[in-house]
Amino acid sequence: MGSETDPLGTEKDDTGSGIAVYGFNAGKISQERMIKIPLQQLAAGRRTLLTGSTAADKGIPFPAAIAVIGPSGSEKLLVADNLSDDVLLMDPASGAILTRFDLAENDAVPSTYPVALSVSKDETRAFVALWNASEIVELDLKHGTVGRKLPLLKPDTSTAAGTHPCALEMSADGRTMYVALANRDAVAAVNIDGGQLSAKGYFDTRLPHQTYFGAEPEALALSPDGSRLYVANAITDAIAVFDTRKLSTKAAKMGMVEPLGFVPTEWMPMSIGLIDGKLYVATAKGKGTGPNNFPQRQLDSARTNAASSSYIATLLYGSLAVLDTQSMERDLPKWTAKVVELNRMKAAEEKIQFAGSRQDRIKHVIYIIKENRTYDQIFGDLRQNGKAVGNGDSRLTMYGAEITPNQHKLALQFGVLDNFYDSGEVSGDGHVWSTAGIGTDYLEKTWQQSYRGDERTYDFEGVVAEGYPLLQKIPDINEPKSGYLWGNLARQNKTYYHFGEYISSTFCDTKKQ
């Protein structure tokens, strides 16, 4: 559990940052205790902006992954601290920190964001995925030292969007570890046999004929014999199925290995597990939200049911599906066709037809962003010459043409785009979708924490951990691989004017400390 507002848990009823311990007996879970993690002393010269208005030399622990090592009764915990750029080896009985593995690579902390852990079969080595460094790192558990680093499709420049290694899955024989690269639409196969650490090759998680970025693999599962790798693609809402035996030395030299096929899921699969031939698939957003046009309900003081609120974040419900792997494999062509259809991969290309068949009439594009409203809330009543325009629902309109005449006129004069499918529930993800057309795994895994009482900073408009990544010479961990609108315009040598998105402002009445 992680907290930025009270990491030490000093306030009444606050848990702080640490590991929650539960008992499990006869199918029942019971709360036992909290292993609190103190602020972590950073190396000389390193600073964090998360502990207050000024830079500090103690990092906030924010556990993102745990692993248990050692025999029962004398086991130890490995904890990946996402915001203090370290992994801790802890004694779960006393809560004492036995070893701190410092994984920072920049004077600004956090910069690497450790996010996932895996331990070798002999428990002499551990591996940690550095979310924002495009690397996995080896930890020597015998000597308590940081070992080798393995870059995985890491960009050449220090500020380019990274590949986001975010999930690790080790084969049963302990010879191969698979790494999901969410911001690269790929899974790496890493050779860890006999103390080695090298990339054997990569798997491409994109759909058939998908040439652009946008699958975002975020979770992995492996069959007991290691022949089947299942990958959860959060953005294409599908499980990619791979035959790992196809990754030969020759195949790796030719490029990435393609999937055998895909199986559809509900919205945004984020976690999967394989037990006894059953693939358990947990999605973040299930069937979606539906409209939130109804008035905010008044709650009794004794009631705390979040479902009674119309706030968008409380309308999101995940789902858990159980899939039979034999049935999946048998019907894989059918399911693959369904995934392709649902992702509109076969939709016909459409072009605007101008008078005189000329295609060069658009000289300028003006893009105005108005946030926090759905199409129907503004344009559900859009009509022209007495007829409805667009696929709107006037019952969901909040204001109407009389209140927003300028917006209605602009839409009717310049065009109506009424069928966009995105994940922009709040400002944090909405601005990213509006300027990049897609989100990232970092975005979807952290905005809820930010909106829940500021337990994590607002990291979604060019400012991350209260700092500016581009000035800190590190990647913006929230940037999609495909980039933002202005960056893409610059790369295409287009002239553009930028009037406010991702602009840091200091208001004239702000008092400097």
XYZ file of C-alpha atoms in Angstrom:
513
model
C 0.000 0.000 0.000
C 1.319 3.444 -0.880
C 0.613 6.971 0.296
C 2.119 10.333 -0.598
C 0.044 12.490 1.735
C 1.037 10.545 4.859
C 3.659 7.913 3.943
C 4.586 7.273 7.565
C 0.975 6.763 8.631
C 1.193 9.278 11.477
C -2.363 10.581 11.195
C -5.287 8.802 12.842
C -6.555 5.826 10.808
C -3.870 6.316 8.108
C -2.053 3.186 6.975
C 0.923 4.946 5.417
C 3.218 3.171 2.979
C 3.972 -0.476 3.638
C 2.924 -4.104 3.320
C -0.456 -5.246 4.599
C -0.328 -8.731 6.136
C -3.383 -10.978 6.121
C -4.029 -14.419 7.532
C -5.631 -17.070 5.344
C -7.245 -20.062 6.998
C -10.096 -22.354 5.957
C -10.851 -20.134 2.982
C -11.184 -17.005 5.094
C -8.988 -13.883 5.106
C -8.263 -12.015 8.313
C -6.421 -8.753 8.787
C -3.279 -9.131 10.897
C -0.913 -6.166 10.756
C 0.881 -3.550 8.698
C 4.621 -3.641 7.989
C 5.406 0.039 7.660
C 8.242 1.231 5.444
C 10.094 4.401 6.477
C 11.296 7.147 4.170
C 14.398 6.000 2.301
C 17.702 7.864 2.487
C 18.787 8.735 -1.038
C 22.373 8.683 -2.233
C 24.396 11.881 -2.022
C 23.288 14.463 -4.563
C 19.917 12.869 -5.268
C 16.706 14.667 -4.428
C 12.966 14.097 -4.554
C 10.209 16.697 -4.858
C 7.512 14.467 -3.370
C 8.010 15.235 0.314
C 7.109 18.920 0.298
C 7.609 22.249 -1.397
C 11.393 21.886 -1.480
C 13.710 19.114 -2.663
C 14.467 16.490 -0.013
C 17.000 13.688 0.354
C 14.572 11.046 1.631
C 12.408 9.170 -0.856
C 8.819 8.101 -0.367
C 8.410 4.319 -0.536
C 5.451 3.280 -2.650
C 5.333 -0.561 -2.830
C 4.509 -1.759 -6.327
C 5.544 -5.428 -6.121
C 6.503 -7.989 -3.493
C 8.185 -11.385 -3.635
C 8.773 -13.946 -0.870
C 12.099 -15.754 -0.623
C 13.503 -18.299 1.812
C 11.971 -21.271 3.669
C 8.724 -20.989 5.590
C 9.300 -19.632 9.054
C 12.393 -17.662 8.073
C 11.219 -16.119 4.826
C 12.194 -12.652 3.679
C 10.342 -10.089 1.597
C 11.553 -8.286 -1.494
C 9.676 -5.038 -2.040
C 9.916 -2.837 -5.144
C 9.493 0.802 -4.125
C 8.074 2.638 -7.098
C 8.767 6.207 -5.964
C 12.098 5.859 -4.144
C 13.832 3.947 -6.974
C 14.862 0.975 -4.860
C 14.146 -2.604 -3.882
C 14.169 -3.512 -0.199
C 14.991 -6.873 1.369
C 12.956 -6.996 4.576
C 12.406 -9.223 7.585
C 8.603 -9.566 7.665
C 8.583 -10.511 11.348
C 10.348 -7.407 12.631
C 9.857 -5.097 9.664
C 13.599 -4.426 9.590
C 15.197 -3.471 6.270
C 18.110 -5.856 5.719
C 19.332 -4.531 2.366
C 18.465 -1.564 0.178
C 19.180 -1.991 -3.526
C 19.568 1.505 -4.969
C 18.238 1.554 -8.549
C 18.252 5.305 -9.211
C 19.950 6.440 -12.404
C 19.399 10.165 -12.120
C 19.728 12.877 -9.489
C 15.935 13.251 -9.687
C 14.049 10.569 -7.738
C 11.901 8.876 -8.877
C 13.352 8.349 -12.326
C 13.444 4.563 -12.893
C 10.185 3.498 -11.149
C 10.736 -0.187 -10.129
C 7.435 -1.953 -10.772
C 7.768 -5.757 -10.992
C 9.850 -8.509 -9.379
C 10.825 -12.099 -10.152
C 13.163 -14.474 -8.294
C 15.349 -17.239 -9.733
C 14.576 -20.849 -8.798
C 17.644 -21.116 -6.573
C 16.784 -17.744 -4.972
C 20.275 -16.371 -5.524
C 19.136 -13.764 -8.021
C 16.160 -11.488 -8.366
C 15.086 -9.393 -11.320
C 13.307 -6.063 -11.226
C 11.592 -4.220 -14.064
C 12.402 -0.519 -14.253
C 9.232 1.012 -15.659
C 10.802 4.255 -16.864
C 14.305 3.066 -17.767
C 13.455 0.436 -20.415
C 15.574 -2.066 -18.475
C 15.492 -5.047 -16.197
C 18.086 -5.234 -13.442
C 19.637 -8.244 -11.774
C 19.953 -8.274 -7.977
C 22.547 -10.478 -6.271
C 20.682 -11.771 -3.229
C 23.719 -13.595 -1.825
C 25.894 -10.497 -1.609
C 23.193 -7.829 -1.455
C 24.412 -5.972 -4.511
C 22.942 -4.585 -7.719
C 24.083 -6.671 -10.683
C 23.806 -6.298 -14.430
C 21.316 -4.178 -16.329
C 19.669 -5.356 -19.535
C 18.177 -2.696 -21.843
C 15.089 -3.906 -23.721
C 14.495 -1.957 -26.950
C 15.622 1.142 -25.078
C 15.479 4.409 -27.093
C 18.725 6.124 -28.027
C 17.854 9.494 -26.473
C 17.451 10.066 -22.739
C 14.063 11.799 -22.924
C 12.312 9.606 -25.511
C 9.325 7.594 -24.310
C 10.561 4.288 -22.915
C 9.388 0.743 -23.564
C 7.844 0.287 -20.096
C 8.816 -3.188 -18.865
C 5.952 -3.781 -16.456
C 5.404 -7.528 -15.926
C 7.711 -10.525 -15.515
C 6.946 -14.234 -15.982
C 9.527 -16.979 -15.481
C 9.426 -20.386 -17.135
C 9.015 -23.450 -14.914
C 12.560 -24.595 -15.663
C 13.927 -21.214 -14.620
C 15.824 -20.722 -17.866
C 13.737 -18.012 -19.544
C 11.999 -14.915 -18.252
C 9.386 -13.077 -20.277
C 9.020 -9.304 -19.947
C 5.978 -7.313 -21.077
C 6.981 -4.054 -22.788
C 3.705 -2.156 -22.618
C 4.905 0.964 -24.414
C 6.418 -1.019 -27.281
C 3.674 -3.593 -28.056
C 6.179 -6.372 -27.443
C 7.237 -9.108 -25.042
C 10.920 -9.859 -24.554
C 12.273 -13.347 -23.926
C 15.325 -13.103 -21.665
C 17.870 -15.882 -21.237
C 18.653 -16.258 -17.502
C 19.962 -19.830 -17.693
C 23.210 -20.542 -15.842
C 23.664 -16.995 -14.628
C 23.198 -15.450 -18.054
C 21.272 -12.262 -18.759
C 20.594 -11.562 -22.431
C 17.646 -10.955 -24.733
C 16.831 -13.986 -26.905
C 14.220 -12.188 -28.985
C 10.826 -10.548 -28.991
C 7.136 -11.301 -29.561
C 4.874 -8.813 -31.375
C 1.528 -8.412 -29.569
C -0.197 -6.275 -32.201
C -3.193 -7.450 -34.211
C -2.867 -8.778 -37.771
C -1.858 -5.930 -40.128
C -1.627 -3.461 -37.236
C 1.348 -1.292 -38.125
C 0.823 1.452 -35.552
C 1.322 1.485 -31.769
C -1.583 0.509 -29.577
C -1.742 -3.024 -28.100
C -0.045 -2.327 -24.756
C 0.703 -5.768 -23.254
C 0.421 -5.500 -19.476
C 0.226 -9.022 -18.041
C 1.667 -12.471 -18.798
C 0.910 -16.124 -18.113
C 2.828 -19.208 -19.206
C 1.712 -22.807 -19.665
C 3.421 -25.358 -17.362
C 5.427 -26.821 -20.256
C 6.445 -23.335 -21.398
C 5.081 -23.776 -24.915
C 2.262 -21.245 -24.663
C 2.616 -17.634 -23.637
C -0.569 -15.691 -22.944
C -0.352 -11.893 -23.086
C -3.041 -9.438 -21.969
C -3.327 -6.524 -24.417
C -4.984 -3.720 -22.474
C -5.839 -1.464 -25.408
C -7.020 -4.019 -27.984
C -9.012 -5.850 -25.279
C -7.603 -9.245 -26.128
C -5.358 -12.094 -25.031
C -2.559 -12.788 -27.510
C -1.534 -16.455 -27.709
C 2.063 -17.330 -28.654
C 3.942 -20.527 -29.357
C 7.224 -19.836 -27.564
C 8.969 -22.573 -29.573
C 8.790 -20.323 -32.631
C 11.385 -18.014 -31.119
C 14.493 -19.573 -32.604
C 17.814 -17.844 -33.194
C 16.928 -17.552 -36.869
C 13.463 -16.160 -36.148
C 14.907 -13.585 -33.738
C 17.247 -12.291 -36.430
C 14.333 -11.872 -38.841
C 12.204 -9.826 -36.442
C 9.516 -10.367 -33.849
C 7.515 -13.586 -33.517
C 3.824 -13.135 -34.313
C 0.917 -14.569 -32.294
C -0.971 -17.748 -33.105
C -4.135 -15.763 -32.535
C -6.215 -13.732 -30.117
C -9.119 -14.171 -27.719
C -11.452 -11.239 -26.892
C -11.845 -9.910 -23.355
C -13.882 -7.229 -21.682
C -12.505 -3.705 -21.389
C -8.809 -3.370 -20.544
C -7.369 -6.691 -19.319
C -4.747 -5.859 -16.691
C -3.955 -9.135 -14.922
C -4.024 -12.818 -15.884
C -3.163 -16.099 -14.191
C -3.108 -19.715 -15.374
C -4.170 -22.556 -13.066
C -5.025 -26.116 -14.128
C -5.756 -25.191 -17.718
C -7.946 -22.240 -16.766
C -6.895 -18.713 -17.702
C -8.204 -16.124 -15.258
C -8.534 -12.694 -16.869
C -9.109 -9.589 -14.754
C -10.116 -6.418 -16.589
C -9.933 -2.886 -15.215
C -13.111 -1.493 -16.725
C -15.323 -4.503 -17.410
C -18.260 -3.391 -19.521
C -17.623 0.339 -19.158
C -19.468 3.075 -17.329
C -22.547 4.253 -19.192
C -23.809 7.845 -18.875
C -23.520 9.762 -15.608
C -26.137 12.359 -16.426
C -28.250 11.668 -13.366
C -28.052 14.009 -10.332
C -25.558 13.328 -7.579
C -27.262 11.180 -4.954
C -27.291 12.365 -1.355
C -25.773 9.767 0.953
C -26.735 9.030 4.518
C -23.842 9.589 6.900
C -23.894 5.910 7.816
C -23.634 4.758 4.203
C -20.346 4.609 2.351
C -21.354 2.658 -0.743
C -19.394 4.186 -3.619
C -21.919 2.853 -6.105
C -24.371 5.485 -4.859
C -22.303 8.257 -6.438
C -22.447 9.411 -10.049
C -18.809 10.503 -10.020
C -17.233 8.861 -13.053
C -14.519 7.010 -11.138
C -17.134 5.270 -8.989
C -18.969 3.977 -12.070
C -16.029 1.845 -13.211
C -16.224 -1.833 -12.355
C -13.733 -4.483 -13.350
C -14.506 -8.072 -14.227
C -13.051 -11.552 -13.839
C -13.468 -14.157 -16.566
C -12.366 -17.793 -16.565
C -11.318 -19.191 -19.955
C -10.566 -22.804 -20.801
C -7.246 -22.876 -22.660
C -8.065 -26.022 -24.656
C -11.290 -24.460 -25.886
C -9.430 -21.212 -26.649
C -6.889 -23.047 -28.784
C -9.496 -25.098 -30.602
C -11.522 -22.043 -31.575
C -8.625 -19.619 -31.981
C -9.371 -18.702 -35.633
C -12.931 -17.773 -34.714
C -11.872 -15.728 -31.705
C -9.115 -14.003 -33.675
C -11.634 -12.933 -36.305
C -13.839 -11.550 -33.537
C -10.982 -9.506 -32.045
C -10.113 -8.121 -35.479
C -13.747 -7.166 -36.034
C -14.196 -5.549 -32.625
C -11.077 -3.452 -33.135
C -12.402 -2.287 -36.517
C -9.333 -3.565 -38.318
C -11.448 -4.298 -41.397
C -13.267 -0.977 -41.467
C -13.143 0.625 -44.879
C -10.951 3.683 -45.254
C -12.991 6.835 -45.703
C -11.884 10.158 -47.163
C -13.569 13.535 -47.191
C -14.843 14.298 -50.682
C -14.430 17.968 -51.558
C -16.067 19.845 -54.419
C -14.165 19.379 -57.642
C -12.537 16.201 -56.268
C -9.655 18.237 -54.879
C -8.027 16.924 -51.708
C -5.926 19.952 -50.796
C -8.592 22.336 -49.519
C -7.745 22.015 -45.809
C -5.094 24.621 -45.101
C -5.355 25.013 -41.329
C -6.702 22.960 -38.442
C -7.835 24.618 -35.215
C -8.134 22.142 -32.344
C -10.074 23.329 -29.292
C -10.236 21.100 -26.218
C -13.161 21.443 -23.827
C -12.830 18.871 -21.117
C -15.028 16.830 -18.811
C -18.092 16.421 -21.018
C -19.291 13.622 -23.267
C -20.538 14.073 -26.808
C -24.152 13.560 -25.758
C -23.927 15.995 -22.862
C -23.092 18.805 -25.313
C -24.297 17.654 -28.739
C -26.965 15.079 -28.005
C -29.581 17.564 -29.288
C -27.632 18.598 -32.404
C -30.057 19.235 -35.262
C -29.998 20.879 -38.682
C -33.100 21.781 -40.711
C -35.208 19.990 -38.123
C -33.330 16.706 -38.454
C -31.007 15.093 -35.935
C -27.319 15.274 -36.820
C -24.916 12.612 -35.622
C -25.432 9.622 -33.382
C -26.569 11.547 -30.315
C -29.072 11.025 -27.508
C -30.919 14.214 -26.605
C -32.039 12.681 -23.299
C -28.446 12.957 -22.080
C -27.942 16.590 -23.104
C -27.075 18.783 -20.126
C -27.183 22.273 -21.647
C -28.678 22.346 -25.121
C -28.352 24.658 -28.093
C -29.759 27.650 -26.202
C -26.934 27.491 -23.644
C -24.087 26.499 -26.007
C -25.019 28.130 -29.347
C -21.404 28.771 -30.397
C -20.373 25.163 -29.963
C -23.406 23.951 -31.863
C -22.693 26.357 -34.709
C -19.042 25.329 -34.900
C -20.015 21.667 -35.042
C -22.579 22.188 -37.792
C -20.260 24.413 -39.820
C -17.080 22.383 -39.626
C -18.135 18.773 -39.113
C -19.446 16.295 -36.566
C -17.312 13.461 -35.199
C -19.682 11.470 -33.046
C -18.231 7.977 -32.655
C -14.920 8.079 -30.840
C -13.926 5.271 -28.498
C -11.491 6.261 -25.755
C -10.710 5.910 -22.067
C -10.872 9.538 -21.010
C -12.848 9.450 -17.778
C -11.160 12.357 -15.952
C -8.785 15.217 -16.746
C -5.708 13.079 -16.102
C -6.423 10.547 -18.823
C -8.643 12.831 -20.884
C -5.859 15.269 -21.756
C -3.585 12.423 -22.803
C -6.250 10.888 -25.014
C -7.086 14.302 -26.476
C -3.487 15.006 -27.452
C -2.132 11.507 -28.137
C -5.176 9.459 -29.134
C -4.171 6.758 -26.638
C -3.120 6.340 -23.022
C -0.325 4.372 -21.373
C -0.148 1.613 -18.808
C 1.261 4.158 -16.343
C -1.759 6.387 -16.888
C -4.335 3.653 -16.408
C -2.635 2.246 -13.305
C -2.103 5.505 -11.434
C -4.805 8.085 -12.138
C -7.165 6.475 -9.619
C -4.522 6.870 -6.909
C -4.060 10.524 -7.802
C -7.802 11.178 -7.698
C -8.189 9.314 -4.414
C -7.187 12.052 -2.005
C -3.943 12.914 -3.812
C -2.291 9.674 -2.715
C -0.153 10.008 -5.827
C 0.818 13.144 -7.724
C -0.955 14.305 -10.861
C 1.494 12.988 -13.462
C -0.419 13.394 -16.672
C 0.289 16.706 -18.391
C 4.053 16.856 -18.692
C 4.701 17.182 -14.954
C 5.649 13.956 -13.158
C 6.418 13.570 -9.443
C 6.273 17.384 -9.177
C 9.154 17.694 -11.658
C 9.641 18.258 -15.379
C 11.035 15.071 -16.994
C 12.307 16.867 -20.076
C 14.369 19.226 -17.902
C 15.492 16.337 -15.688
C 16.785 14.510 -18.792
C 14.595 11.458 -18.196
C 11.614 10.067 -20.119
C 8.122 11.291 -19.289
C 6.824 7.994 -17.919
C 3.310 8.878 -19.012
C 4.140 9.565 -22.678
C 2.821 7.009 -25.199
C 5.329 5.622 -27.674
C 3.348 7.193 -30.511
C 3.904 10.639 -29.008
C 1.804 13.744 -28.512
C 0.186 15.826 -31.214
C 2.744 18.667 -31.200
C 5.706 16.328 -31.266
C 4.300 14.453 -34.232
C 3.618 17.720 -36.078
C 7.220 18.797 -35.469
C 8.547 15.466 -36.741
C 6.500 15.926 -39.915
C 7.870 19.469 -40.339
C 4.431 21.018 -39.956
C 3.963 24.549 -38.652
C 1.932 24.699 -35.453
C 0.978 27.086 -32.676
C 0.463 25.715 -29.189
C -1.698 27.761 -26.821
C -2.005 25.898 -23.554
C -1.887 22.094 -23.380
C 0.964 20.849 -21.186
C 2.025 24.384 -20.349
C 3.210 24.994 -16.783
C 1.847 28.247 -15.413
C 2.530 30.232 -12.258
C -0.318 32.552 -11.375
C 0.410 36.108 -10.287
C -1.116 35.557 -6.850
C 1.009 32.475 -6.104
C 3.331 33.045 -3.176
C 6.791 31.566 -3.562
C 8.135 29.733 -0.510
